[in-house]
Amino acid sequence: MKLLLGKKQGMTNLFTEEGRFVPVTIIKSGANYITAIKNTEKDGYSALQIGFGENKKTKKPQAGQFKKAKTPDLKHMREVRVDAEQIESHKEGEQFNVSIFTEGEKIKVTGTSKGKGYQGVIKRHGFRRGPMGHGSDHHREPGSIGSAYPQHVMKGTKLPGQTGRTTVSTKNLKIAGVDEENQILYIKGAVPGPNKSLIMLIGQGGFESKVIEIKKETPKKEVKSEEKKEKSTKKVVEAENKTAKTIKKDEPAQVEKVDKEVENA
């Protein structure tokens, strides 16, 4: 099973080799890492946990997990259940990108649909509105939601409520193009979710990945603090040198004053 995380950038159009005008969705991805491997012996199920995107503020539990897996601090993480046979060919810390997919391949795309807020039954469920005239007072209401006896509403009754912002999966979407240089995938058709939302791509078959050792550099804040210390020490040394020079200049004048006082005495 092929797995990849990316972000939706919007839609555009491409021309195929046959000259057809095809609408496509742009998915911007990058380096993905395997952050954890779950097995049936230890966890009770087999799954792969992957991460994507740099994170500036990482909590301590996640930082410990990334350190153990030898990966950078990642912002987005997703877990997908796979067969035990597929887990054996992978290790924690492996890196992969859009190169695991090929043009023309069919994949499943999972994302979070656009949130519409609290909506009525007409927009949420597609109900018809009531009559607008002739003394009607139920223009956009749902109508009857239960019987007089027993006095309760059945489970699953279509009522107003939160619309959208749910996990939606679309199957058999075709990859129209792969740009390995810019880490971009072009997927034919629409993909669930707004722009800049996280998208998970799932394909059939295995994929090759590489284990890369990541050397964490010193944070910029520490470097700045060291530079400030050096500047402060330089200022102190310069001030001491100035005071020493002024003292040397004033010494002969003080000696002349003392000699004059002795002569007058």
PDB file of N, CA and C in Angstrom, residues 255-265:
ATOM      1  N   VAL A 255      50.601  65.261  38.412  1.00  0.00           N
ATOM      2  CA  VAL A 255      51.978  65.382  38.940  1.00  0.00           C
ATOM      3  C   VAL A 255      52.406  66.842  38.979  1.00  0.00           C
ATOM      4  N   GLU A 256      52.086  67.634  37.910  1.00  0.00           N
ATOM      5  CA  GLU A 256      52.429  69.061  37.876  1.00  0.00           C
ATOM      6  C   GLU A 256      51.757  69.816  39.020  1.00  0.00           C
ATOM      7  N   LYS A 257      50.489  69.498  39.296  1.00  0.00           N
ATOM      8  CA  LYS A 257      49.778  70.157  40.396  1.00  0.00           C
ATOM      9  C   LYS A 257      50.475  69.885  41.727  1.00  0.00           C
ATOM     10  N   VAL A 258      50.898  68.677  41.937  1.00  0.00           N
ATOM     11  CA  VAL A 258      51.561  68.313  43.201  1.00  0.00           C
ATOM     12  C   VAL A 258      52.884  69.061  43.343  1.00  0.00           C
ATOM     13  N   ASP A 259      53.680  69.200  42.219  1.00  0.00           N
ATOM     14  CA  ASP A 259      54.965  69.910  42.263  1.00  0.00           C
ATOM     15  C   ASP A 259      54.763  71.377  42.611  1.00  0.00           C
ATOM     16  N   LYS A 260      53.751  72.017  42.032  1.00  0.00           N
ATOM     17  CA  LYS A 260      53.478  73.427  42.315  1.00  0.00           C
ATOM     18  C   LYS A 260      53.107  73.626  43.774  1.00  0.00           C
ATOM     19  N   GLU A 261      52.311  72.733  44.303  1.00  0.00           N
ATOM     20  CA  GLU A 261      51.915  72.844  45.706  1.00  0.00           C
ATOM     21  C   GLU A 261      53.136  72.726  46.625  1.00  0.00           C
ATOM     22  N   VAL A 262      54.084  71.869  46.264  1.00  0.00           N
ATOM     23  CA  VAL A 262      55.306  71.702  47.078  1.00  0.00           C
ATOM     24  C   VAL A 262      56.154  72.965  47.032  1.00  0.00           C
ATOM     25  N   GLU A 263      56.293  73.603  45.810  1.00  0.00           N
ATOM     26  CA  GLU A 263      57.078  74.831  45.685  1.00  0.00           C
ATOM     27  C   GLU A 263      56.465  75.966  46.498  1.00  0.00           C
ATOM     28  N   ASN A 264      55.157  76.098  46.432  1.00  0.00           N
ATOM     29  CA  ASN A 264      54.486  77.163  47.181  1.00  0.00           C
ATOM     30  C   ASN A 264      54.651  76.978  48.691  1.00  0.00           C
ATOM     31  N   ALA A 265      54.663  75.742  49.113  1.00  0.00           N
ATOM     32  CA  ALA A 265      54.831  75.483  50.542  1.00  0.00           C
ATOM     33  C   ALA A 265      56.243  75.848  50.977  1.00  0.00           C
TER      34      ALA A 265
END
